[in-house]
Amino acid sequence: LEILFPNWRSFFSNLLSVSYVENEYPCQVISKNIVSDLVKKYPAAFSQINNDKPITQFKAEINVKEDCVPIFCKAYDVPFALRDNVKEELKNLENQGIISKVKYSDWASPLVCVPRKNGKLRLCVDLKVTVNKFVTVDQYPLPRMEDIFQKFHDAKVFCKIDLSKAFLQIEVSENSKRLLTVNTINGLYVFN
């Protein structure tokens, strides 16, 4: 935040005054009973939440320039100490239906393995060497920090939602699957 908006502290001090009003908003730990009550009270808001299924209201579409030429990259080397973990994670993703094995593809991007703090691996795809060169980007202007903060000026309750493997919860269109082929030590996979 300091890099993007160096004066954010002075901006907030001029905009907000923080005070605590006793018993107006009592703090409590949210229990499963409270969550269940909220789901019953507001079923429409929670109707799309299902940990086993992807978001189905729309499909992600990757648009590429018409004059693009497919690029096929070989798989990056994986240290021997990580190979079993990579194969296990690929098998888990395949069992969940997130990826599917394919025998052939014009496009292939290499797999990148990033160790997590908990010892597990995060599998990423290096699209910068393939698809990113040809993607037509939607030109959407980023909002200014002042505009974002202004929208929160009357807010009293804030919520943080952390989706596990968030990008893997959105289905990919059939046309885009071929662009998202990943080349691994286990062969080729496409993202579903």
XYZ file of N, CA, C and O in Angstrom:
768
model
N 0.835 -1.189 0.000
C 0.000 0.000 0.000
C 0.882 1.257 0.000
O 0.548 2.230 -0.642
N 1.982 1.187 0.717
C 2.886 2.334 0.782
C 3.398 2.714 -0.606
O 3.553 3.880 -0.917
N 3.670 1.715 -1.446
C 4.211 1.984 -2.770
C 3.138 2.559 -3.684
O 3.359 3.523 -4.398
N 1.939 1.957 -3.657
C 0.863 2.404 -4.535
C 0.276 3.742 -4.113
O -0.098 4.554 -4.954
N 0.184 3.954 -2.808
C -0.475 5.160 -2.310
C 0.278 5.656 -1.078
O -0.123 5.389 0.054
N 1.412 6.347 -1.277
C 2.294 6.713 -0.159
C 1.630 7.564 0.915
O 2.016 7.510 2.065
N 0.641 8.356 0.577
C 0.016 9.259 1.547
C -1.259 8.697 2.153
O -2.103 9.441 2.639
N -1.401 7.380 2.167
C -2.669 6.808 2.624
C -2.953 7.092 4.092
O -4.102 7.273 4.475
N -1.926 7.173 4.928
C -2.158 7.419 6.359
C -2.761 8.810 6.588
O -3.729 8.959 7.320
N -2.203 9.814 5.936
C -2.750 11.159 6.106
C -4.137 11.263 5.472
O -5.007 11.963 5.977
N -4.341 10.544 4.359
C -5.657 10.542 3.724
C -6.711 9.989 4.678
O -7.776 10.564 4.850
N -6.378 8.867 5.330
C -7.318 8.251 6.256
C -7.542 9.119 7.491
O -8.665 9.226 7.983
N -6.490 9.717 8.014
C -6.656 10.522 9.225
C -7.558 11.726 8.964
O -8.301 12.154 9.839
N -7.525 12.275 7.746
C -8.413 13.389 7.405
C -9.830 12.905 7.121
O -10.792 13.626 7.329
N -9.945 11.675 6.648
C -11.245 11.156 6.232
C -12.005 10.486 7.367
O -13.209 10.635 7.495
N -11.288 9.769 8.201
C -11.932 8.948 9.226
C -11.486 9.341 10.615
O -10.362 9.747 10.823
N -12.385 9.175 11.547
C -11.979 9.209 12.947
C -12.488 7.909 13.548
O -13.661 7.589 13.452
N -11.590 7.134 14.107
C -11.943 5.819 14.619
C -12.174 5.922 16.110
O -11.360 6.448 16.849
N -13.321 5.440 16.545
C -13.609 5.418 17.976
C -14.378 4.153 18.307
O -15.021 3.551 17.442
N -14.320 3.749 19.557
C -14.994 2.545 19.991
C -16.193 2.939 20.825
O -16.079 3.686 21.795
N -17.368 2.465 20.451
C -18.579 2.717 21.212
C -18.944 1.410 21.892
O -19.187 0.392 21.239
N -18.952 1.430 23.215
C -19.150 0.204 23.968
C -20.524 -0.403 23.691
O -21.536 0.299 23.685
N -20.525 -1.702 23.424
C -21.727 -2.520 23.214
C -22.519 -2.192 21.956
O -23.558 -2.776 21.722
N -22.084 -1.211 21.154
C -22.827 -0.946 19.928
C -22.617 -2.078 18.923
O -23.559 -2.544 18.300
N -21.396 -2.503 18.759
C -21.076 -3.617 17.876
C -20.250 -4.630 18.671
O -19.038 -4.640 18.584
N -20.908 -5.467 19.473
C -20.137 -6.403 20.288
C -19.375 -7.391 19.407
O -19.901 -7.881 18.413
N -18.127 -7.634 19.761
C -17.316 -8.582 19.006
C -17.647 -9.984 19.468
O -17.857 -10.227 20.649
N -17.703 -10.887 18.541
C -17.935 -12.281 18.890
C -17.290 -13.176 17.852
O -17.078 -12.770 16.719
N -16.975 -14.358 18.265
C -16.429 -15.338 17.341
C -17.607 -15.954 16.601
O -18.591 -16.352 17.208
N -17.513 -16.004 15.283
C -18.603 -16.564 14.498
C -18.534 -18.067 14.582
O -17.545 -18.680 14.199
N -19.588 -18.655 15.068
C -19.635 -20.113 15.201
C -20.395 -20.707 14.028
O -21.036 -20.010 13.252
N -20.343 -22.032 13.930
C -21.056 -22.716 12.850
C -22.558 -22.487 12.958
O -23.252 -22.427 11.960
N -23.080 -22.337 14.175
C -24.519 -22.097 14.348
C -24.928 -20.758 13.756
O -25.974 -20.641 13.117
N -24.098 -19.744 13.949
C -24.410 -18.421 13.412
C -24.380 -18.474 11.888
O -25.247 -17.921 11.220
N -23.380 -19.158 11.332
C -23.295 -19.292 9.881
C -24.509 -20.042 9.352
O -25.119 -19.646 8.361
N -24.911 -21.121 10.014
C -26.094 -21.884 9.584
C -27.341 -21.020 9.624
O -28.183 -21.090 8.723
N -27.460 -20.199 10.675
C -28.619 -19.297 10.775
C -28.630 -18.287 9.632
O -29.677 -17.984 9.062
N -27.450 -17.754 9.284
C -27.364 -16.805 8.179
C -27.729 -17.459 6.854
O -28.411 -16.863 6.018
N -27.284 -18.691 6.647
C -27.610 -19.410 5.407
C -29.107 -19.627 5.311
O -29.707 -19.480 4.240
N -29.760 -19.959 6.432
C -31.222 -20.157 6.435
C -31.960 -18.831 6.211
O -32.957 -18.780 5.508
N -31.438 -17.766 6.813
C -32.119 -16.473 6.728
C -31.969 -15.839 5.345
O -32.872 -15.171 4.857
N -30.800 -16.043 4.692
C -30.531 -15.444 3.384
C -30.118 -16.525 2.376
O -28.983 -16.551 1.914
N -31.036 -17.415 2.008
C -30.659 -18.533 1.125
C -30.180 -18.078 -0.259
O -29.309 -18.713 -0.841
N -30.721 -16.985 -0.785
C -30.319 -16.532 -2.121
C -28.857 -16.103 -2.139
O -28.149 -16.327 -3.113
N -28.391 -15.503 -1.057
C -27.010 -15.035 -1.000
C -26.017 -16.189 -0.940
O -24.893 -16.073 -1.394
N -26.453 -17.313 -0.377
C -25.553 -18.439 -0.200
C -25.840 -19.591 -1.151
O -25.225 -20.644 -1.054
N -26.743 -19.408 -2.095
C -27.156 -20.519 -2.960
C -26.042 -21.012 -3.867
O -26.035 -22.161 -4.274
N -25.089 -20.164 -4.205
C -24.034 -20.555 -5.133
C -22.802 -21.117 -4.434
O -21.853 -21.528 -5.078
N -22.799 -21.119 -3.108
C -21.623 -21.598 -2.390
C -21.673 -23.113 -2.303
O -22.583 -23.694 -1.736
N -20.684 -23.742 -2.930
C -20.547 -25.189 -2.877
C -19.074 -25.493 -3.106
O -18.537 -25.220 -4.165
N -18.429 -26.056 -2.126
C -16.987 -26.271 -2.215
C -16.594 -27.318 -3.244
O -15.452 -27.369 -3.660
N -17.527 -28.181 -3.646
C -17.182 -29.266 -4.552
C -17.384 -28.911 -6.015
O -16.933 -29.634 -6.887
N -18.075 -27.832 -6.312
C -18.405 -27.517 -7.693
C -17.897 -26.125 -8.063
O -17.860 -25.235 -7.233
N -17.551 -25.942 -9.336
C -17.083 -24.618 -9.768
C -18.236 -23.632 -9.917
O -19.404 -24.005 -9.910
N -17.885 -22.370 -10.080
C -18.869 -21.332 -10.361
C -19.408 -21.594 -11.763
O -18.639 -21.757 -12.703
N -20.725 -21.630 -11.908
C -21.311 -22.028 -13.196
C -22.077 -20.906 -13.892
O -22.608 -21.122 -14.970
N -22.147 -19.719 -13.304
C -22.921 -18.638 -13.910
C -22.255 -18.107 -15.179
O -22.916 -17.534 -16.016
N -20.978 -18.274 -15.300
C -20.259 -17.823 -16.485
C -19.008 -18.673 -16.645
O -18.610 -19.382 -15.741
N -18.410 -18.577 -17.820
C -17.171 -19.304 -18.088
C -16.094 -18.301 -18.478
O -16.367 -17.329 -19.171
N -14.889 -18.567 -18.021
C -13.764 -17.700 -18.360
C -13.416 -17.884 -19.831
O -13.366 -19.000 -20.333
N -13.213 -16.788 -20.508
C -12.888 -16.805 -21.942
C -11.598 -16.035 -22.152
O -11.463 -14.907 -21.701
N -10.648 -16.647 -22.845
C -9.395 -15.982 -23.179
C -9.435 -15.674 -24.665
O -9.550 -16.580 -25.490
N -9.372 -14.408 -24.992
C -9.389 -13.983 -26.390
C -7.978 -13.666 -26.834
O -7.268 -12.901 -26.185
N -7.581 -14.262 -27.964
C -6.244 -14.021 -28.503
C -6.364 -13.331 -29.856
O -7.392 -13.411 -30.525
N -5.288 -12.687 -30.256
C -5.254 -12.002 -31.546
C -5.375 -13.026 -32.669
O -4.919 -14.165 -32.543
N -5.982 -12.612 -33.767
C -6.229 -13.530 -34.872
C -4.953 -14.028 -35.545
O -4.914 -15.135 -36.057
N -3.902 -13.233 -35.534
C -2.671 -13.614 -36.229
C -1.680 -14.382 -35.340
O -0.521 -14.541 -35.692
N -2.142 -14.889 -34.207
C -1.216 -15.566 -33.292
C -0.850 -16.964 -33.795
O -1.626 -17.634 -34.456
N 0.360 -17.352 -33.471
C 0.881 -18.670 -33.833
C 1.044 -19.463 -32.540
O 1.669 -18.969 -31.592
N 0.491 -20.675 -32.446
C 0.613 -21.456 -31.210
C 2.076 -21.692 -30.823
O 2.939 -21.884 -31.671
N 2.327 -21.649 -29.528
C 3.662 -21.902 -28.989
C 3.587 -23.112 -28.074
O 2.735 -23.185 -27.192
N 4.496 -24.055 -28.287
C 4.561 -25.260 -27.470
C 5.901 -25.264 -26.741
O 6.953 -25.285 -27.359
N 5.865 -25.187 -25.416
C 7.089 -25.195 -24.609
C 7.228 -26.530 -23.899
O 6.233 -27.116 -23.449
N 8.443 -26.992 -23.778
C 8.677 -28.229 -23.045
C 8.509 -27.969 -21.555
O 8.560 -26.813 -21.099
N 8.338 -29.024 -20.798
C 8.154 -28.908 -19.353
C 9.449 -28.450 -18.693
O 10.543 -28.836 -19.107
N 9.330 -27.614 -17.670
C 10.497 -27.223 -16.882
C 10.939 -28.423 -16.043
O 10.128 -29.254 -15.633
N 12.226 -28.477 -15.770
C 12.736 -29.527 -14.891
C 12.220 -29.302 -13.478
O 12.082 -28.161 -13.021
N 11.947 -30.415 -12.801
C 11.494 -30.367 -11.415
C 12.531 -31.109 -10.575
O 12.935 -32.218 -10.946
N 12.988 -30.535 -9.474
C 13.952 -31.245 -8.626
C 13.413 -32.612 -8.201
O 12.212 -32.770 -7.949
N 14.301 -33.578 -8.130
C 13.879 -34.939 -7.786
C 13.148 -34.994 -6.451
O 12.223 -35.773 -6.278
N 13.536 -34.160 -5.512
C 12.897 -34.149 -4.191
C 11.434 -33.720 -4.263
O 10.647 -34.062 -3.378
N 11.048 -32.987 -5.317
C 9.669 -32.491 -5.432
C 8.808 -33.302 -6.391
O 7.595 -33.109 -6.445
N 9.400 -34.195 -7.160
C 8.660 -34.891 -8.228
C 7.459 -35.666 -7.716
O 6.388 -35.603 -8.319
N 7.610 -36.405 -6.635
C 6.478 -37.171 -6.105
C 5.351 -36.243 -5.664
O 4.174 -36.522 -5.897
N 5.710 -35.114 -5.033
C 4.700 -34.141 -4.601
C 3.979 -33.521 -5.792
O 2.768 -33.301 -5.755
N 4.716 -33.237 -6.869
C 4.110 -32.664 -8.075
C 3.137 -33.661 -8.684
O 2.003 -33.320 -9.023
N 3.564 -34.906 -8.810
C 2.693 -35.936 -9.386
C 1.447 -36.143 -8.534
O 0.341 -36.294 -9.057
N 1.610 -36.099 -7.220
C 0.468 -36.253 -6.318
C -0.513 -35.088 -6.460
O -1.726 -35.293 -6.516
N 0.019 -33.873 -6.531
C -0.853 -32.696 -6.673
C -1.575 -32.714 -8.017
O -2.756 -32.373 -8.105
N -0.882 -33.116 -9.084
C -1.535 -33.231 -10.392
C -2.652 -34.272 -10.350
O -3.735 -34.066 -10.913
N -2.403 -35.374 -9.672
C -3.428 -36.423 -9.550
C -4.636 -35.908 -8.766
O -5.783 -36.161 -9.135
N -4.386 -35.151 -7.690
C -5.483 -34.560 -6.908
C -6.312 -33.608 -7.761
O -7.553 -33.639 -7.714
N -5.640 -32.740 -8.534
C -6.358 -31.796 -9.397
C -7.161 -32.536 -10.466
O -8.281 -32.142 -10.798
N -6.607 -33.622 -10.979
C -7.323 -34.411 -11.986
C -8.534 -35.110 -11.364
O -9.619 -35.141 -11.956
N -8.385 -35.651 -10.159
C -9.501 -36.304 -9.467
C -10.623 -35.324 -9.138
O -11.791 -35.694 -9.110
N -10.274 -34.068 -8.893
C -11.275 -33.040 -8.600
C -11.929 -32.497 -9.870
O -12.861 -31.708 -9.796
N -11.411 -32.884 -11.046
C -11.969 -32.403 -12.305
C -11.470 -31.031 -12.712
O -11.999 -30.420 -13.640
N -10.448 -30.527 -12.039
C -9.911 -29.204 -12.351
C -9.058 -29.259 -13.613
O -9.066 -28.330 -14.414
N -8.311 -30.361 -13.788
C -7.509 -30.555 -14.996
C -7.861 -31.899 -15.606
O -8.391 -32.779 -14.938
N -7.586 -32.027 -16.898
C -7.786 -33.293 -17.609
C -6.555 -33.566 -18.455
O -6.007 -32.653 -19.078
N -6.150 -34.828 -18.504
C -4.984 -35.213 -19.291
C -5.353 -35.230 -20.767
O -6.442 -35.640 -21.145
N -4.449 -34.726 -21.611
C -4.635 -34.759 -23.062
C -3.365 -35.335 -23.690
O -2.283 -35.269 -23.108
N -3.521 -35.902 -24.885
C -2.377 -36.506 -25.567
C -1.677 -35.520 -26.490
O -0.479 -35.634 -26.736
N -2.418 -34.524 -27.014
C -1.856 -33.616 -28.011
C -2.403 -32.207 -27.808
O -3.556 -32.019 -27.413
N -1.562 -31.225 -28.107
C -1.996 -29.838 -28.092
C -1.024 -28.993 -28.903
O 0.176 -29.267 -28.923
N -1.552 -27.984 -29.602
C -0.704 -27.027 -30.313
C -0.025 -26.084 -29.321
O 1.070 -25.606 -29.554
N -0.753 -25.773 -28.235
C -0.258 -24.865 -27.211
C 0.220 -25.691 -26.019
O -0.401 -26.687 -25.673
N 1.268 -25.246 -25.365
C 1.689 -25.843 -24.092
C 2.561 -24.852 -23.348
O 3.528 -24.334 -23.884
N 2.184 -24.598 -22.103
C 2.953 -23.723 -21.224
C 3.560 -24.572 -20.121
O 2.944 -25.526 -19.653
N 4.762 -24.240 -19.682
C 5.415 -25.052 -18.660
C 4.830 -24.841 -17.262
O 4.327 -23.771 -16.936
N 4.913 -25.891 -16.468
C 4.470 -25.866 -15.078
C 5.575 -25.301 -14.201
O 6.751 -25.609 -14.395
N 5.199 -24.478 -13.231
C 6.144 -23.908 -12.273
C 5.698 -24.350 -10.883
O 4.530 -24.196 -10.530
N 6.613 -24.880 -10.106
C 6.303 -25.355 -8.753
C 6.805 -24.338 -7.732
O 7.995 -24.028 -7.699
N 5.895 -23.841 -6.902
C 6.246 -22.851 -5.892
C 5.966 -23.450 -4.521
O 4.821 -23.794 -4.223
N 6.995 -23.606 -3.677
C 6.753 -24.168 -2.340
C 5.976 -23.186 -1.468
O 6.205 -21.988 -1.496
N 5.036 -23.744 -0.707
C 4.267 -22.932 0.242
C 4.933 -22.985 1.612
O 5.765 -23.848 1.872
N 4.514 -22.110 2.505
C 5.083 -22.088 3.852
C 4.770 -23.364 4.624
O 5.531 -23.782 5.478
N 3.606 -23.989 4.307
C 3.208 -25.194 5.034
C 3.867 -26.467 4.489
O 3.551 -27.566 4.913
N 4.777 -26.322 3.519
C 5.488 -27.476 2.988
C 4.876 -28.062 1.726
O 5.512 -28.852 1.040
N 3.642 -27.697 1.425
C 2.995 -28.199 0.210
C 3.445 -27.371 -0.991
O 4.153 -26.386 -0.846
N 2.996 -27.781 -2.166
C 3.377 -27.083 -3.391
C 2.201 -26.341 -3.994
O 1.067 -26.819 -3.959
N 2.484 -25.195 -4.563
C 1.513 -24.471 -5.369
C 1.944 -24.663 -6.818
O 3.065 -24.327 -7.186
N 1.055 -25.226 -7.629
C 1.367 -25.441 -9.029
C 0.858 -24.258 -9.835
O -0.323 -23.918 -9.774
N 1.751 -23.627 -10.567
C 1.417 -22.467 -11.389
C 1.798 -22.762 -12.834
O 2.549 -23.686 -13.108
N 1.280 -21.966 -13.742
C 1.585 -22.127 -15.161
C 2.289 -20.864 -15.632
O 1.840 -19.753 -15.359
N 3.383 -21.028 -16.366
C 4.148 -19.895 -16.881
C 3.574 -19.496 -18.246
O 4.082 -19.889 -19.290
N 2.515 -18.706 -18.236
C 1.846 -18.286 -19.464
C 2.553 -17.124 -20.153
O 2.242 -16.814 -21.303
N 3.500 -16.505 -19.475
C 4.169 -15.349 -20.082
C 5.006 -15.746 -21.290
O 5.268 -14.925 -22.158
N 5.410 -17.007 -21.357
C 6.230 -17.442 -22.497
C 5.379 -17.929 -23.670
O 5.906 -18.213 -24.731
N 4.066 -18.007 -23.474
C 3.194 -18.521 -24.539
C 2.007 -17.600 -24.782
O 2.088 -16.657 -25.553
N 0.929 -17.836 -24.109
C -0.366 -17.198 -24.380
C -0.374 -15.698 -24.109
O -0.973 -14.935 -24.874
N 0.297 -15.252 -23.055
C 0.235 -13.837 -22.682
C 0.675 -12.898 -23.805
O 0.220 -11.766 -23.886
N 1.531 -13.370 -24.684
C 2.005 -12.539 -25.790
C 0.893 -12.190 -26.782
O 0.992 -11.223 -27.516
N -0.152 -13.015 -26.809
C -1.185 -12.869 -27.834
C -2.568 -12.514 -27.289
O -3.512 -12.368 -28.051
N -2.684 -12.381 -25.988
C -3.984 -12.107 -25.386
C -4.423 -10.684 -25.705
O -3.642 -9.742 -25.613
N -5.695 -10.544 -26.082
C -6.273 -9.205 -26.243
C -6.843 -8.817 -24.878
O -7.735 -9.474 -24.356
N -6.300 -7.775 -24.312
C -6.638 -7.381 -22.947
C -7.799 -6.400 -22.965
O -7.804 -5.444 -23.736
N -8.780 -6.651 -22.100
C -9.860 -5.688 -21.925
C -9.284 -4.443 -21.260
O -8.595 -4.541 -20.249
N -9.554 -3.304 -21.830
C -9.030 -2.056 -21.287
C -10.011 -1.520 -20.256
O -10.922 -0.781 -20.569
N -9.818 -1.936 -19.022
C -10.664 -1.486 -17.924
C -9.830 -0.603 -17.010
O -8.819 -1.038 -16.480
N -10.225 0.655 -16.839
C -9.414 1.553 -16.003
C -9.490 1.153 -14.525
O -10.573 0.867 -14.007
N -8.345 1.114 -13.879
C -8.321 0.823 -12.454
C -8.826 2.036 -11.684
O -8.471 3.172 -11.994
N -9.651 1.802 -10.666
C -10.138 2.936 -9.872
C -9.017 3.531 -9.023
O -8.077 2.841 -8.643
N -9.154 4.813 -8.721
C -8.174 5.477 -7.866
C -8.443 5.088 -6.413
O -9.570 4.779 -6.039
N -7.392 5.124 -5.591
C -7.537 4.769 -4.172
C -8.565 5.672 -3.486
O -9.357 5.202 -2.670
N -8.555 6.964 -3.814
C -9.506 7.894 -3.201
C -10.944 7.474 -3.489
O -11.817 7.572 -2.625
N -11.204 7.017 -4.713
C -12.557 6.595 -5.078
C -12.963 5.334 -4.327
O -14.114 5.194 -3.909
N -12.027 4.420 -4.160
C -12.330 3.185 -3.423
C -12.635 3.507 -1.965
O -13.626 3.042 -1.409
N -11.792 4.327 -1.339
C -12.010 4.669 0.066
C -13.307 5.446 0.260
O -13.984 5.297 1.269
N -13.662 6.283 -0.696
C -14.897 7.059 -0.594
C -16.120 6.147 -0.539
O -17.083 6.427 0.157
N -16.072 5.035 -1.252
C -17.207 4.104 -1.248
C -17.411 3.454 0.112
O -18.486 2.991 0.429
N -16.369 3.413 0.936
C -16.454 2.785 2.250
C -16.759 3.767 3.375
O -16.763 3.381 4.534
N -17.016 5.023 3.064
C -17.118 6.027 4.111
C -18.255 5.778 5.099
O -18.171 6.173 6.248
N -19.342 5.121 4.703
C -20.441 4.831 5.625
C -20.420 3.397 6.140
O -21.308 2.997 6.884
N -19.439 2.633 5.748
C -19.405 1.216 6.120
C -19.122 1.044 7.601
O -18.344 1.778 8.194
N -19.792 0.063 8.200
C -19.596 -0.239 9.612
C -19.078 -1.656 9.816
O -18.433 -1.946 10.803
N -19.403 -2.531 8.886
C -18.999 -3.928 9.000
C -18.234 -4.310 7.745
O -18.662 -4.005 6.637
N -17.086 -4.950 7.934
C -16.266 -5.375 6.815
C -16.108 -6.884 6.852
O -16.124 -7.492 7.905
N -15.956 -7.457 5.691
C -15.853 -8.902 5.574
C -14.691 -9.242 4.647
O -14.430 -8.547 3.677
N -14.018 -10.302 4.949
C -12.932 -10.779 4.100
C -13.274 -12.197 3.676
O -13.556 -13.051 4.508
N -13.265 -12.447 2.377
C -13.530 -13.777 1.857
C -12.262 -14.268 1.180
O -11.753 -13.617 0.266
N -11.754 -15.383 1.637
C -10.546 -15.951 1.066
C -10.918 -17.284 0.433
O -11.141 -18.264 1.127
N -11.027 -17.299 -0.892
C -11.395 -18.526 -1.588
C -10.162 -19.390 -1.789
O -9.143 -18.926 -2.279
N -10.287 -20.641 -1.430
C -9.180 -21.558 -1.638
C -9.052 -21.853 -3.126
O -10.019 -22.213 -3.783
N -7.865 -21.678 -3.671
C -7.614 -21.910 -5.092
C -8.650 -21.180 -5.948
O -9.308 -21.763 -6.809
N -8.809 -19.893 -5.694
C -9.892 -19.102 -6.277
C -10.005 -19.218 -7.790
O -11.099 -19.382 -8.322
N -8.887 -19.119 -8.521
C -8.958 -19.153 -9.971
C -9.371 -20.521 -10.494
O -9.834 -20.648 -11.617
N -9.213 -21.547 -9.674
C -9.580 -22.893 -10.108
C -11.072 -23.158 -9.926
O -11.551 -24.222 -10.264
N -11.823 -22.205 -9.403
C -13.248 -22.387 -9.184
C -14.096 -21.884 -10.348
O -15.302 -22.033 -10.344
N -13.479 -21.278 -11.339
C -14.216 -20.740 -12.481
C -14.009 -21.658 -13.675
O -12.873 -21.985 -14.025
N -15.104 -22.079 -14.291
C -15.005 -22.938 -15.468
C -14.412 -22.168 -16.645
O -14.609 -20.969 -16.779
N -13.708 -22.897 -17.498
C -13.080 -22.312 -18.675
C -13.884 -22.726 -19.901
O -14.323 -23.872 -20.008
N -14.080 -21.799 -20.847
C -14.815 -22.120 -22.072
C -14.032 -23.140 -22.893
O -12.815 -23.253 -22.776
N -14.735 -23.877 -23.711
C -14.104 -24.916 -24.542
C -13.023 -24.323 -25.451
O -11.980 -24.923 -25.648
N -13.271 -23.151 -26.016
C -12.288 -22.509 -26.897
C -11.000 -22.140 -26.164
O -9.924 -22.116 -26.755
N -11.105 -21.837 -24.877
C -9.946 -21.383 -24.115
C -9.146 -22.525 -23.509
O -7.989 -22.334 -23.135
N -9.735 -23.695 -23.392
C -9.029 -24.819 -22.766
C -7.713 -25.132 -23.473
O -6.706 -25.394 -22.834
N -7.725 -25.104 -24.792
C -6.510 -25.451 -25.543
C -5.386 -24.466 -25.256
O -4.204 -24.827 -25.254
N -5.740 -23.202 -24.983
C -4.730 -22.193 -24.664
C -4.101 -22.419 -23.293
O -2.988 -21.979 -23.034
N -4.837 -23.087 -22.430
C -4.378 -23.309 -21.061
C -3.795 -24.702 -20.861
O -3.853 -25.255 -19.773
N -3.232 -25.259 -21.909
C -2.572 -26.555 -21.789
C -1.267 -26.362 -21.034
O -0.507 -25.444 -21.319
N -1.026 -27.223 -20.067
C 0.192 -27.136 -19.265
C 1.029 -28.385 -19.505
O 0.512 -29.500 -19.543
N 2.310 -28.171 -19.722
C 3.249 -29.269 -19.961
C 3.958 -29.582 -18.645
O 4.617 -28.725 -18.074
N 3.798 -30.813 -18.165
C 4.342 -31.212 -16.877
C 5.269 -32.413 -17.049
O 5.357 -32.986 -18.134
N 5.903 -32.810 -15.963
C 6.730 -34.014 -15.997
C 5.866 -35.256 -16.169
O 6.368 -36.320 -16.480
N 4.563 -35.101 -16.011
C 3.607 -36.194 -16.146
C 2.861 -36.167 -17.485
O 1.945 -36.939 -17.680
N 3.179 -35.228 -18.343
C 2.494 -35.112 -19.627
C 1.688 -33.832 -19.707
O 1.857 -32.901 -18.914
N 0.774 -33.770 -20.697
C -0.029 -32.569 -20.959
C -1.372 -32.636 -20.239
O -2.022 -33.683 -20.218
N -1.783 -31.485 -19.715
C -3.089 -31.349 -19.060
C -3.720 -30.062 -19.550
O -3.033 -29.090 -19.856
N -5.065 -30.039 -19.581
C -5.795 -28.788 -19.839
C -6.604 -28.454 -18.588
O -7.031 -29.340 -17.849
N -6.796 -27.167 -18.351
C -7.618 -26.719 -17.235
C -9.083 -26.712 -17.645
O -9.440 -26.260 -18.714
N -9.921 -27.233 -16.785
C -11.359 -27.250 -17.047
C -12.041 -26.032 -16.447
O -13.112 -25.675 -16.787
